[in-house]
PDB file of C-alpha atoms and ligand atoms in Angstrom:
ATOM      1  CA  UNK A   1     106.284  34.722  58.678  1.00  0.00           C
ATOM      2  CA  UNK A   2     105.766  31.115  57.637  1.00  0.00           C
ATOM      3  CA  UNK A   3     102.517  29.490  57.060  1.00  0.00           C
ATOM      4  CA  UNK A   4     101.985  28.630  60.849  1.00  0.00           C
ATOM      5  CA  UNK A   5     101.182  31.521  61.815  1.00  0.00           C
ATOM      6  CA  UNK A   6     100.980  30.681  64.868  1.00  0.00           C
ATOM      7  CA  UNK A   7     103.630  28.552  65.451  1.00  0.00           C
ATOM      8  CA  UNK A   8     102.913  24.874  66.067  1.00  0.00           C
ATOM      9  CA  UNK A   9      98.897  24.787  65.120  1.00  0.00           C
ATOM     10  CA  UNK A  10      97.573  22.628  62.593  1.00  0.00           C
ATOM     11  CA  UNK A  11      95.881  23.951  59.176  1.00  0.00           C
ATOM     12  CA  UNK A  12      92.538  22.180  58.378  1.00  0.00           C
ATOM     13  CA  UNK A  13      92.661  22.698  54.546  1.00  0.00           C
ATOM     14  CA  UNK A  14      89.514  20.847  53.781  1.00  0.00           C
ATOM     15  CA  UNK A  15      87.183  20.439  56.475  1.00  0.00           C
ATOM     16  CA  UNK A  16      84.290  19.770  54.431  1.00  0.00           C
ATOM     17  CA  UNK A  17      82.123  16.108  54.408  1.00  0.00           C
ATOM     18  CA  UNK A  18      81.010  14.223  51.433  1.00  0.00           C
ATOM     19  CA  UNK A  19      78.731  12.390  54.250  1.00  0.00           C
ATOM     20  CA  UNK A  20      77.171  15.654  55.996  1.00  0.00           C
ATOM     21  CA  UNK A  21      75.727  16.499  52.726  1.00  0.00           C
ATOM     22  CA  UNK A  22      74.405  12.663  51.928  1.00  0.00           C
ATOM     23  CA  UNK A  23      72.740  12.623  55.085  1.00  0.00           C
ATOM     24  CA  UNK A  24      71.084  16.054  54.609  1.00  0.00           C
ATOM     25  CA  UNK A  25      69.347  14.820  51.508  1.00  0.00           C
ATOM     26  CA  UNK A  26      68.718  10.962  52.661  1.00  0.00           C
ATOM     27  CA  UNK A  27      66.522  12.898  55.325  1.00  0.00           C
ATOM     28  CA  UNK A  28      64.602  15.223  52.823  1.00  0.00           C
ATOM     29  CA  UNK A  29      64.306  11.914  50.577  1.00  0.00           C
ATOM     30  CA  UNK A  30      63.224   9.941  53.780  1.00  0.00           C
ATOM     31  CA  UNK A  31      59.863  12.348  54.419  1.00  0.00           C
ATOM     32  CA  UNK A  32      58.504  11.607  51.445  1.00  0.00           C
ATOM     33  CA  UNK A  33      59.171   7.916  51.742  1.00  0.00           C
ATOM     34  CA  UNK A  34      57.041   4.933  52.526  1.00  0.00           C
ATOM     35  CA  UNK A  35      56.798   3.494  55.866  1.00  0.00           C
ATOM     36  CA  UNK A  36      59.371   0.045  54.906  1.00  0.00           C
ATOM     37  CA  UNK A  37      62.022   1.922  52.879  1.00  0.00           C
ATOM     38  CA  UNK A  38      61.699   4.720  55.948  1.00  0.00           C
ATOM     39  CA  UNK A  39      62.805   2.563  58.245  1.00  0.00           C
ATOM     40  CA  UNK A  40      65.789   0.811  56.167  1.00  0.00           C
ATOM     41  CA  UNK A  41      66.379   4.056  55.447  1.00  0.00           C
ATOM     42  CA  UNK A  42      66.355   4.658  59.443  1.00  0.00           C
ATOM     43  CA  UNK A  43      69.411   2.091  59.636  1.00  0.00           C
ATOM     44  CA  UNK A  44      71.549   4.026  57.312  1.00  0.00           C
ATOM     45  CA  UNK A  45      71.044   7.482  58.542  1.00  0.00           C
ATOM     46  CA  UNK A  46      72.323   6.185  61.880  1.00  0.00           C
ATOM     47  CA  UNK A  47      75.434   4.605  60.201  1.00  0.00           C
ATOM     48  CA  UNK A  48      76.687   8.045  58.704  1.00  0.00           C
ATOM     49  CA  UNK A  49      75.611   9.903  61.486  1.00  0.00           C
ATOM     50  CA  UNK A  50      78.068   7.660  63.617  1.00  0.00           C
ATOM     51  CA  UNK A  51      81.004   7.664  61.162  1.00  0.00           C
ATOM     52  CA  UNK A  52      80.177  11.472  60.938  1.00  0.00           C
ATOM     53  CA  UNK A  53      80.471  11.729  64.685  1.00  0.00           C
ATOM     54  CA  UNK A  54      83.506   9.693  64.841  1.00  0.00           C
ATOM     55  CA  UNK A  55      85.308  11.907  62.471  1.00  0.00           C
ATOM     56  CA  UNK A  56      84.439  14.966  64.509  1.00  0.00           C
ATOM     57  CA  UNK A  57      86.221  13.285  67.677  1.00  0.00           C
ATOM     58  CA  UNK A  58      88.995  12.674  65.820  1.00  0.00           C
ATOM     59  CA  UNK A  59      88.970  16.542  63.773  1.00  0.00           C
ATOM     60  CA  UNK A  60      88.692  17.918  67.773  1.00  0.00           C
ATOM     61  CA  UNK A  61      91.977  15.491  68.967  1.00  0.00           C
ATOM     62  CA  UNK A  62      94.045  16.619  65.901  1.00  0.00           C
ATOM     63  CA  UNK A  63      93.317  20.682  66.225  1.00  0.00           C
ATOM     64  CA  UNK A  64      94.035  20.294  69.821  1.00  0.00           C
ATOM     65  CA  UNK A  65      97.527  18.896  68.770  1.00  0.00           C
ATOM     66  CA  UNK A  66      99.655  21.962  68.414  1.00  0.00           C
ATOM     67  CA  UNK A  67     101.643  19.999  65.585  1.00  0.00           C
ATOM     68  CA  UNK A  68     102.234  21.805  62.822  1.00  0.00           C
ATOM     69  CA  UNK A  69     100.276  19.683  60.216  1.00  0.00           C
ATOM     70  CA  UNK A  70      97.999  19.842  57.328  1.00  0.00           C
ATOM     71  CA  UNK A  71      94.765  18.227  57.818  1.00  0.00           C
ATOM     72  CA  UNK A  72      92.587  17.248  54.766  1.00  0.00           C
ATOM     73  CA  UNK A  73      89.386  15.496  55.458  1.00  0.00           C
ATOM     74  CA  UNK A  74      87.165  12.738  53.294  1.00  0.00           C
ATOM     75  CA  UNK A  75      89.421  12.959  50.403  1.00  0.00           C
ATOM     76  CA  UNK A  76      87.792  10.408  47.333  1.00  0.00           C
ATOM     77  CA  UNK A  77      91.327   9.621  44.774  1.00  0.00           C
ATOM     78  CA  UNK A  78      90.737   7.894  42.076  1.00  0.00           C
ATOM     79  CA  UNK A  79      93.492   6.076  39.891  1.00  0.00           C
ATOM     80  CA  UNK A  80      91.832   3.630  36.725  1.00  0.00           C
ATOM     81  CA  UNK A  81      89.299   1.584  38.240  1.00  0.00           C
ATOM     82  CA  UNK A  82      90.248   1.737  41.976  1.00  0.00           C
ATOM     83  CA  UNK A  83      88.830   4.625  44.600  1.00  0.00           C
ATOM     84  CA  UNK A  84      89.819   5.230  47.803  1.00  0.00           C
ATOM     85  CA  UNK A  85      87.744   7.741  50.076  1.00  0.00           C
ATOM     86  CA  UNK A  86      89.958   9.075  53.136  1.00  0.00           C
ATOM     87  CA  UNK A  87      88.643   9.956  56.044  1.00  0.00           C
ATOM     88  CA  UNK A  88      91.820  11.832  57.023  1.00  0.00           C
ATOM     89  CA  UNK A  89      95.212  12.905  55.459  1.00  0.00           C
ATOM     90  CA  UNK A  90      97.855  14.481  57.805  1.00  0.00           C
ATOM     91  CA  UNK A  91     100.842  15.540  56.219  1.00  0.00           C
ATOM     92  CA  UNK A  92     103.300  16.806  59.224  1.00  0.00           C
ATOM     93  CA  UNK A  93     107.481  17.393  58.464  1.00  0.00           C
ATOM     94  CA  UNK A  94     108.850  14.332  58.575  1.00  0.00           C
ATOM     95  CA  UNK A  95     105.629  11.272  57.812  1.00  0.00           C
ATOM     96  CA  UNK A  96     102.284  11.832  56.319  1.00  0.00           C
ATOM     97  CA  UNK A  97      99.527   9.521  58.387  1.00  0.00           C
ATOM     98  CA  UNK A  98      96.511   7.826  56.160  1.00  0.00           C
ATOM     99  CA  UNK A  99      93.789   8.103  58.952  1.00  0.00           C
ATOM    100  CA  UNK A 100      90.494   5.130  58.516  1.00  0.00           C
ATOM    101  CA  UNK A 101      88.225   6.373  61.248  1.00  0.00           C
ATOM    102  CA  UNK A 102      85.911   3.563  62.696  1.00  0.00           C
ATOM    103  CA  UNK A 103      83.044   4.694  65.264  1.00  0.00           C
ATOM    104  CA  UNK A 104      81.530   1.077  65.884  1.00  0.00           C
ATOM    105  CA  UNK A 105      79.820   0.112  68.409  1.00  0.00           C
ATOM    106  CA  UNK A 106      80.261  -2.780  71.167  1.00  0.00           C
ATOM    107  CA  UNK A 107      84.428  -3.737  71.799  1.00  0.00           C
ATOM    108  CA  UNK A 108      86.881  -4.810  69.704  1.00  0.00           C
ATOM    109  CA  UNK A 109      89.413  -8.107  69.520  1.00  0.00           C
ATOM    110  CA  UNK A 110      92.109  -8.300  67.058  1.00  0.00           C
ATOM    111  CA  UNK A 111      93.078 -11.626  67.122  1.00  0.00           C
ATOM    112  CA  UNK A 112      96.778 -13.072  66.205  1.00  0.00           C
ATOM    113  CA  UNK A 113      95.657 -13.719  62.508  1.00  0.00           C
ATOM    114  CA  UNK A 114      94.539  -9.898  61.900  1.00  0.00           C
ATOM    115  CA  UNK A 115      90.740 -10.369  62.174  1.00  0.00           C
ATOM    116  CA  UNK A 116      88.445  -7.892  63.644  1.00  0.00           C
ATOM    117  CA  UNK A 117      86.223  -9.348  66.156  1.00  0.00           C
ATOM    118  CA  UNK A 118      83.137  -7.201  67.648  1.00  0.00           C
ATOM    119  CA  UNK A 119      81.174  -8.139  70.680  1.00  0.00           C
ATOM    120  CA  UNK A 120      77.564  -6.617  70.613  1.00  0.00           C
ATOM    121  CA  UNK A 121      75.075  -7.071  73.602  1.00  0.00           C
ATOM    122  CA  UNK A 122      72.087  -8.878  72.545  1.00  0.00           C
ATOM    123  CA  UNK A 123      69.355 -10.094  74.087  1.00  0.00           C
ATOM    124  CA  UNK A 124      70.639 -10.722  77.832  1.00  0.00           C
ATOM    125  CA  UNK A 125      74.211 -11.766  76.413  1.00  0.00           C
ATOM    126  CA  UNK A 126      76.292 -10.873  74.022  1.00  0.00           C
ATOM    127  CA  UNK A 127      77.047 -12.107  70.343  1.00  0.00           C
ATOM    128  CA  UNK A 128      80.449 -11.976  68.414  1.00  0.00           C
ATOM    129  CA  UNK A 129      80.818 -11.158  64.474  1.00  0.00           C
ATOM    130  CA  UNK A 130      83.338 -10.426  62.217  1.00  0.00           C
ATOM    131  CA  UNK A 131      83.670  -7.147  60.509  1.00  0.00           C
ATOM    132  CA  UNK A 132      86.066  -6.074  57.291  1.00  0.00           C
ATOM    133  CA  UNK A 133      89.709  -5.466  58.565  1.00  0.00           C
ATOM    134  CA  UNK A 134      89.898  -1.500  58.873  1.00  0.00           C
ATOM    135  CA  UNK A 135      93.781  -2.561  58.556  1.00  0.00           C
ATOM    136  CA  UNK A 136      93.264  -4.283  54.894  1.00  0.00           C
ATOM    137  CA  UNK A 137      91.018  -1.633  54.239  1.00  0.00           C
ATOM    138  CA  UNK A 138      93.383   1.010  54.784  1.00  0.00           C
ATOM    139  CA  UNK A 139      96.124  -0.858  52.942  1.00  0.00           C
ATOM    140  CA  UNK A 140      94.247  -0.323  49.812  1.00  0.00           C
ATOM    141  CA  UNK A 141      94.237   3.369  50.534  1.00  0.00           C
ATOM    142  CA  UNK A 142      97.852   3.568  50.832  1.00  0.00           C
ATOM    143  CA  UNK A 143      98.314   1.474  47.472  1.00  0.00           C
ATOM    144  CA  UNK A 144      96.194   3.882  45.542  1.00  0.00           C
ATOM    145  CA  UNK A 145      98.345   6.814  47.282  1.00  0.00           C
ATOM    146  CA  UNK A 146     101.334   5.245  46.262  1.00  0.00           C
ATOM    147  CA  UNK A 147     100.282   4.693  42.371  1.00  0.00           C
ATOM    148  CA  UNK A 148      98.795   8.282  42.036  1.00  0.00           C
ATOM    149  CA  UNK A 149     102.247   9.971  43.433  1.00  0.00           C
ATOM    150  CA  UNK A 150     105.066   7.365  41.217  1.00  0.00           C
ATOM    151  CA  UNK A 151     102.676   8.559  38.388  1.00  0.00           C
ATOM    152  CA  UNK A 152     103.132  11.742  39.221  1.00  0.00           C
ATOM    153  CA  UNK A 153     107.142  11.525  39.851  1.00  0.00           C
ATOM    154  CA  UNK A 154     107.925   9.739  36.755  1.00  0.00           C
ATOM    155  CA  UNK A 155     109.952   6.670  36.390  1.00  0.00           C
ATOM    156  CA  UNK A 156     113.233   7.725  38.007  1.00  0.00           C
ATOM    157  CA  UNK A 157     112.318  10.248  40.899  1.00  0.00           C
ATOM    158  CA  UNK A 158     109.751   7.323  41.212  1.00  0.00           C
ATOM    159  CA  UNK A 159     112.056   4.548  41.592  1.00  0.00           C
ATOM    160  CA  UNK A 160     113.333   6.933  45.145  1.00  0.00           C
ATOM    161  CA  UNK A 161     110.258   7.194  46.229  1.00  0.00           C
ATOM    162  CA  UNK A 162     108.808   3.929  45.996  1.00  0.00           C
ATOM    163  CA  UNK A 163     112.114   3.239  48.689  1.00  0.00           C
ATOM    164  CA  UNK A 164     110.974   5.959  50.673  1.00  0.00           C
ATOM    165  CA  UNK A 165     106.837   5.354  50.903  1.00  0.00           C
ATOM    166  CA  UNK A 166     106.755   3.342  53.607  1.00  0.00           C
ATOM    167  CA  UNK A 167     109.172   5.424  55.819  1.00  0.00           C
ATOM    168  CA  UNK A 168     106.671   8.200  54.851  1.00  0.00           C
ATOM    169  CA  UNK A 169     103.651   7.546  54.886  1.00  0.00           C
ATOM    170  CA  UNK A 170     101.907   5.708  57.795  1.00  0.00           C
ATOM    171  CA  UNK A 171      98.669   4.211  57.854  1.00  0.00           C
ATOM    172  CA  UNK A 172      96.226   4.481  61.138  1.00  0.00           C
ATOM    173  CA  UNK A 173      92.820   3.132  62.098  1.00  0.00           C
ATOM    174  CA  UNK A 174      91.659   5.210  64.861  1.00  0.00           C
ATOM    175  CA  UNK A 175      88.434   3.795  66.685  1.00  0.00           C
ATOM    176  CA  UNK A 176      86.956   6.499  67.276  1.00  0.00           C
ATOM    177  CA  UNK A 177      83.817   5.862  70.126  1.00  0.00           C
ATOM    178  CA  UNK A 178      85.215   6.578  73.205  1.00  0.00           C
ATOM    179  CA  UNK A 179      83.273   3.882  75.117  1.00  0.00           C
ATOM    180  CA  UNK A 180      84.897   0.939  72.828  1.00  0.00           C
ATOM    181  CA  UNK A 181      87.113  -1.648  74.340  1.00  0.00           C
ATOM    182  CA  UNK A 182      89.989  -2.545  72.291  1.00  0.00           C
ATOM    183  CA  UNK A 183      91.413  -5.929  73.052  1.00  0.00           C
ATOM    184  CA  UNK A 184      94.590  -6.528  70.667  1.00  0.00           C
ATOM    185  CA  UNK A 185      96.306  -8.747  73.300  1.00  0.00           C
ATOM    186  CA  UNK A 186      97.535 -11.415  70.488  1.00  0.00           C
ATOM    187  CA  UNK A 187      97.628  -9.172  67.639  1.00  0.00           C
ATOM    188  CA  UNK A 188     100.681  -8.967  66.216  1.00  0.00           C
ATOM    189  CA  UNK A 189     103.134  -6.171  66.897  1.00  0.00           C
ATOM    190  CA  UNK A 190     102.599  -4.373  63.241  1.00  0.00           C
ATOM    191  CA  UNK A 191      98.843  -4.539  64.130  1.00  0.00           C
ATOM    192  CA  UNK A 192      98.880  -3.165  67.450  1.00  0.00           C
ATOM    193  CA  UNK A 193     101.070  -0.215  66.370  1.00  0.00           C
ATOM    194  CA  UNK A 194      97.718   0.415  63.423  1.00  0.00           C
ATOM    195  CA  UNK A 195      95.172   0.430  65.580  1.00  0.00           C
ATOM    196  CA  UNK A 196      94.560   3.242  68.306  1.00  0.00           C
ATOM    197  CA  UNK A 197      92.059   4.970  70.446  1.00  0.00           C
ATOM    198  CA  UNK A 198      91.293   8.473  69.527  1.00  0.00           C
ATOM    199  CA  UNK A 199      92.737   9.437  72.711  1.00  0.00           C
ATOM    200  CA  UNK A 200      96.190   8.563  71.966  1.00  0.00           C
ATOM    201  CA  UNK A 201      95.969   9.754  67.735  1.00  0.00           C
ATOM    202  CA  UNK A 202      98.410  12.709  68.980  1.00  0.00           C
ATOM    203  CA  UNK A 203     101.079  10.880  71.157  1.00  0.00           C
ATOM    204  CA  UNK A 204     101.029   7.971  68.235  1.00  0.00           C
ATOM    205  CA  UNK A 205     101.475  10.722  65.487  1.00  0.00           C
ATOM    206  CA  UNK A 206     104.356  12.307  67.460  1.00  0.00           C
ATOM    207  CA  UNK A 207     105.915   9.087  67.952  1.00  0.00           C
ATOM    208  CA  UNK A 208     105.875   8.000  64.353  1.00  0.00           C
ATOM    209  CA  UNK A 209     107.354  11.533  63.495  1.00  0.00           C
ATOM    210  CA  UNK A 210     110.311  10.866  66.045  1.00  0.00           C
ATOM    211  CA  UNK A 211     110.616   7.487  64.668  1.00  0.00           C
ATOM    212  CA  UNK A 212     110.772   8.376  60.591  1.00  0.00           C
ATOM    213  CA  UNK A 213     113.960   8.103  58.995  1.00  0.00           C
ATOM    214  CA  UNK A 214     113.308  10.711  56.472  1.00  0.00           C
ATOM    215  CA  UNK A 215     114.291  13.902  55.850  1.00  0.00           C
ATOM    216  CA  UNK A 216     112.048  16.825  57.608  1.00  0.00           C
ATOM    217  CA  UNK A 217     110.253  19.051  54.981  1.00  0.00           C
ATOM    218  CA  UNK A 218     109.960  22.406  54.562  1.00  0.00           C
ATOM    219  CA  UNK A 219     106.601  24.525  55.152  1.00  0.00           C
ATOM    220  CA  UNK A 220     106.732  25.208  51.638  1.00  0.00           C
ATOM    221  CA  UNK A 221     107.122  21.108  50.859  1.00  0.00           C
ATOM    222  CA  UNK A 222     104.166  20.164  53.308  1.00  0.00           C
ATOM    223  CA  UNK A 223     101.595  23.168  51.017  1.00  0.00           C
ATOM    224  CA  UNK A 224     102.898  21.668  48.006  1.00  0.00           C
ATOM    225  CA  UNK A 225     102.336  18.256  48.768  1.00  0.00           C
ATOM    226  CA  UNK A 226      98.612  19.383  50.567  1.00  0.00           C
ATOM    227  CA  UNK A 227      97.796  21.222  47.479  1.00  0.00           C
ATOM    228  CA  UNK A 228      98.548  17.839  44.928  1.00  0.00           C
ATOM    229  CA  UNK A 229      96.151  16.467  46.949  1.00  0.00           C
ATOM    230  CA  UNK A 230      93.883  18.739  46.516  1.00  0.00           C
ATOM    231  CA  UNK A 231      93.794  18.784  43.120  1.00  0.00           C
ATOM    232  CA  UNK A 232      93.563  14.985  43.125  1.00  0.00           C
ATOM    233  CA  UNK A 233      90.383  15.229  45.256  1.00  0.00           C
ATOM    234  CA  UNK A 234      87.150  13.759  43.150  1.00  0.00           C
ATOM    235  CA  UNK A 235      83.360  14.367  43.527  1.00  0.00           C
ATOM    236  CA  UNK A 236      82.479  11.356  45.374  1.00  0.00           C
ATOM    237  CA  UNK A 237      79.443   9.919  44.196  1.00  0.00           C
ATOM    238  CA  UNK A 238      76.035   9.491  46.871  1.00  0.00           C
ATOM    239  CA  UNK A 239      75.817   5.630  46.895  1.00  0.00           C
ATOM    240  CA  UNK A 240      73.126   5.797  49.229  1.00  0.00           C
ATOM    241  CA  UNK A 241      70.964   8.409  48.061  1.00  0.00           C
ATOM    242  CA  UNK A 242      71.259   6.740  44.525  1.00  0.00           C
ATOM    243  CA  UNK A 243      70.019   3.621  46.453  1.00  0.00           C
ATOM    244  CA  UNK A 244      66.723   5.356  47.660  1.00  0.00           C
ATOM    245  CA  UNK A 245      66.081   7.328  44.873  1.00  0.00           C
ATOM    246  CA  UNK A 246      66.014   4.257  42.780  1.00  0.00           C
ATOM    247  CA  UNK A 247      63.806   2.351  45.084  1.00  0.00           C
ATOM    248  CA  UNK A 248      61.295   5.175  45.433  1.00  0.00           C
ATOM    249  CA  UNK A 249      61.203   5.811  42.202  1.00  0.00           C
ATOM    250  CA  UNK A 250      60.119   1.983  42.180  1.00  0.00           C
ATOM    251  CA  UNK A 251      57.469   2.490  44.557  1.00  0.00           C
ATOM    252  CA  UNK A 252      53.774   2.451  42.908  1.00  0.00           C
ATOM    253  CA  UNK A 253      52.233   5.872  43.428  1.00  0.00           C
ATOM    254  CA  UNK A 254      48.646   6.053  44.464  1.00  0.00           C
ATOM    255  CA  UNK A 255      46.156   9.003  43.833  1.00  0.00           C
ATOM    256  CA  UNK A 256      44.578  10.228  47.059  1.00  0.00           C
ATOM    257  CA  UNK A 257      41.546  10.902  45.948  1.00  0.00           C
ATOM    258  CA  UNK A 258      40.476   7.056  44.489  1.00  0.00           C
ATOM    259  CA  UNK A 259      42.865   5.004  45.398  1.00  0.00           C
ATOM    260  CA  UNK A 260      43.719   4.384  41.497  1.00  0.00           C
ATOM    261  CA  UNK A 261      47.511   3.894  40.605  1.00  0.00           C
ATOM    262  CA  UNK A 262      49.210   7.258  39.359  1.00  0.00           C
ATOM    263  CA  UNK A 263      50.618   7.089  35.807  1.00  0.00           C
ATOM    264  CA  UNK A 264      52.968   8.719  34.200  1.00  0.00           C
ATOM    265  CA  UNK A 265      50.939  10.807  31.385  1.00  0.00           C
ATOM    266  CA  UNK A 266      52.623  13.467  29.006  1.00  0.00           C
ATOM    267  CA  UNK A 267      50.609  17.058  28.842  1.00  0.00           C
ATOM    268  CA  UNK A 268      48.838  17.791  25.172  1.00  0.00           C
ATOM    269  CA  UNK A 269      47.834  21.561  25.483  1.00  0.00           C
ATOM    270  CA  UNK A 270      48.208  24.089  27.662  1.00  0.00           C
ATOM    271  CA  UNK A 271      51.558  25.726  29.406  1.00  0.00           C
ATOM    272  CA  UNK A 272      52.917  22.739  30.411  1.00  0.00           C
ATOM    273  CA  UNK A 273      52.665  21.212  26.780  1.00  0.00           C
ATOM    274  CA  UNK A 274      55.189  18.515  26.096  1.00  0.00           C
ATOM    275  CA  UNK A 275      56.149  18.117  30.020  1.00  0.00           C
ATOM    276  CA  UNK A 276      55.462  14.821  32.356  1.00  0.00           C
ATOM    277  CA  UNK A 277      53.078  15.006  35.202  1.00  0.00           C
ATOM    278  CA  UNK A 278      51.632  11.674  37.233  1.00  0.00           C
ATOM    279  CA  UNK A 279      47.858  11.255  36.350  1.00  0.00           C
ATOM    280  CA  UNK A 280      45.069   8.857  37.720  1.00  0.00           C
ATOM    281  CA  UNK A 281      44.546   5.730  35.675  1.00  0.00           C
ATOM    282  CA  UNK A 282      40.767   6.558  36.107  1.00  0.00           C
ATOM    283  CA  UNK A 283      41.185   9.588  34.118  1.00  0.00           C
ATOM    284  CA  UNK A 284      38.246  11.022  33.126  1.00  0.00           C
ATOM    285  CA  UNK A 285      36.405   9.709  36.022  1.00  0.00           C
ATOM    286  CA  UNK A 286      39.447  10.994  38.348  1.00  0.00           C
ATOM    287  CA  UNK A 287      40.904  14.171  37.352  1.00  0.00           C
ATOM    288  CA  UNK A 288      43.920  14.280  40.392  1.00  0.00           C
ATOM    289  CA  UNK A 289      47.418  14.923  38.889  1.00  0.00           C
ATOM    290  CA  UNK A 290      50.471  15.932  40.725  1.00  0.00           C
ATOM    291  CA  UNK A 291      54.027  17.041  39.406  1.00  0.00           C
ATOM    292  CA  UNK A 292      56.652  14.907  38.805  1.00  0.00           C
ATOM    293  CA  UNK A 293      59.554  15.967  41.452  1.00  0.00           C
TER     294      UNK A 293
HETATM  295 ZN1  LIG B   1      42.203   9.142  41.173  1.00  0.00          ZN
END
């Protein structure tokens, strides 16, 4: 038996989400949090939840496929100072596709010079902006995947596959809300073939496997090269929840009992001897103290 067992269905080898737990504890953070930083902190809960969402529409095309693939989800490499987080890796025989998932809202025009155009409603009409390139975006991705494996092959096994990358490896933005329309009428050919739908992710990946010059690998190639990756796979730190944190930590604490400002006070006697607790700054007058959390 190989290691599709059932011949022809994909293996999700990390299915796990960096963001799933960020947004967990942005919302414990966010009920203890003022009324302002609540609702900036409102904003970004909605952005993960969308890119979370987006990433499930694309996990449910790709275990529909029936390709025999490894799937490895929110990868975070790091080579020196450069990081690239992955939304998805899918390593199938004969290309390995570098997936950036978008879930945006309003439609999309990718114009002949490569910018990303988004048309929002607003108001009773509509208004246009710019957003990064998802393309340049994923470029970087593919750089850092390239450095990481010729470091890894050593100069002469690298020099071969530095020829072979780009047969290999394929990079994809998939826009991933179904409701988007995509409007690449003067994007240039190399564009257009970047950018998809998530409704067509498993005809494009089929095509670029007919279409790849390189040599088909074995099952036992595809786990080896799944498991590298694996063990390149970082903690990724919690930019957001670093955000709030800071900025509540910031925030002036009042006592509830006289309004006073809280202060930070170190315990002389007693069990808790030594520790931090907040204190009123009308201590003696106010006696309310709370634990630090
Ligand atoms: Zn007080």
């Amino acid at each position: 038996m190989g290691l599709f067992e059932k011949k022809g269905d994909p293996i999700f080898w990390k299915e796990d989400s960096h963001a799933e737990a960020e947004l967990q504890r942005l919302n414990e953070l966010r009920e203890h949090a003022p009324e302002e930083i609540a609702r900036q902190m409102d904003q970004d809960i909605k952005l993960i939840a969308a890119g979370l969402s987006g990433e499930k529409n694309v996990a449910y095309e790709l275990k529909n496929s029936h390709i025999p693939m490894y799937v490895l989800h929110d990868l975070y490499l790091v080579k020196d100072e450069l990081s690239a987080q992955i939304d998805y890796l899918v390593l199938t025989k004969k290309c390995s596709i570098v997936i950036e998932c978008k879930n945006l809202f309003g439609n999309i025009e990718i114009n002949s010079r490569g910018d990303f155009i988004r048309t929002l409603p607003q108001g009773r009409g509509y208004k246009k902006e710019c957003i990064y390139s998802p393309i340049t975006q994923n470029q970087r991705h593919m750089e850092l995947i390239r450095d990481l494996c010729l470091e890894a092959k050593g100069a002469v096994m690298g020099y071969f596959f530095d020829r072979w990358f780009p047969d290999f490896y394929k990079p994809i933005v998939v826009l991933a809300n179904p409701k988007t329309v995509l409007n690449d009428r003067y994007a240039k050919k190399e564009v257009k073939a970047q950018v998809i739908r998530a409704d067509h992710l498993i005809e494009t990946i089929r095509e670029l496997n007919r279409a790849s010059k390189s040599a088909s690998s074995s099952d036992k190639q595809m786990k080896e090269t799944a498991e590298k990756f694996l063990e390149w796979n970082q903690p990724q730190p919690m930019s957001f929840v670093e955000k709030y944190e800071k900025l509540l930590a910031q925030q002036e604490k009042v006592c509830p009992l006289c309004g006073g400002k809280m202060v930070k006070r170190v315990a002389k006697k007693g069990a808790y001897a030594g520790e931090e607790f907040w204190g009123c700054e009308n201590f003696p007058h106010c006696r309310h103290m709370e634990k630090i959390i």
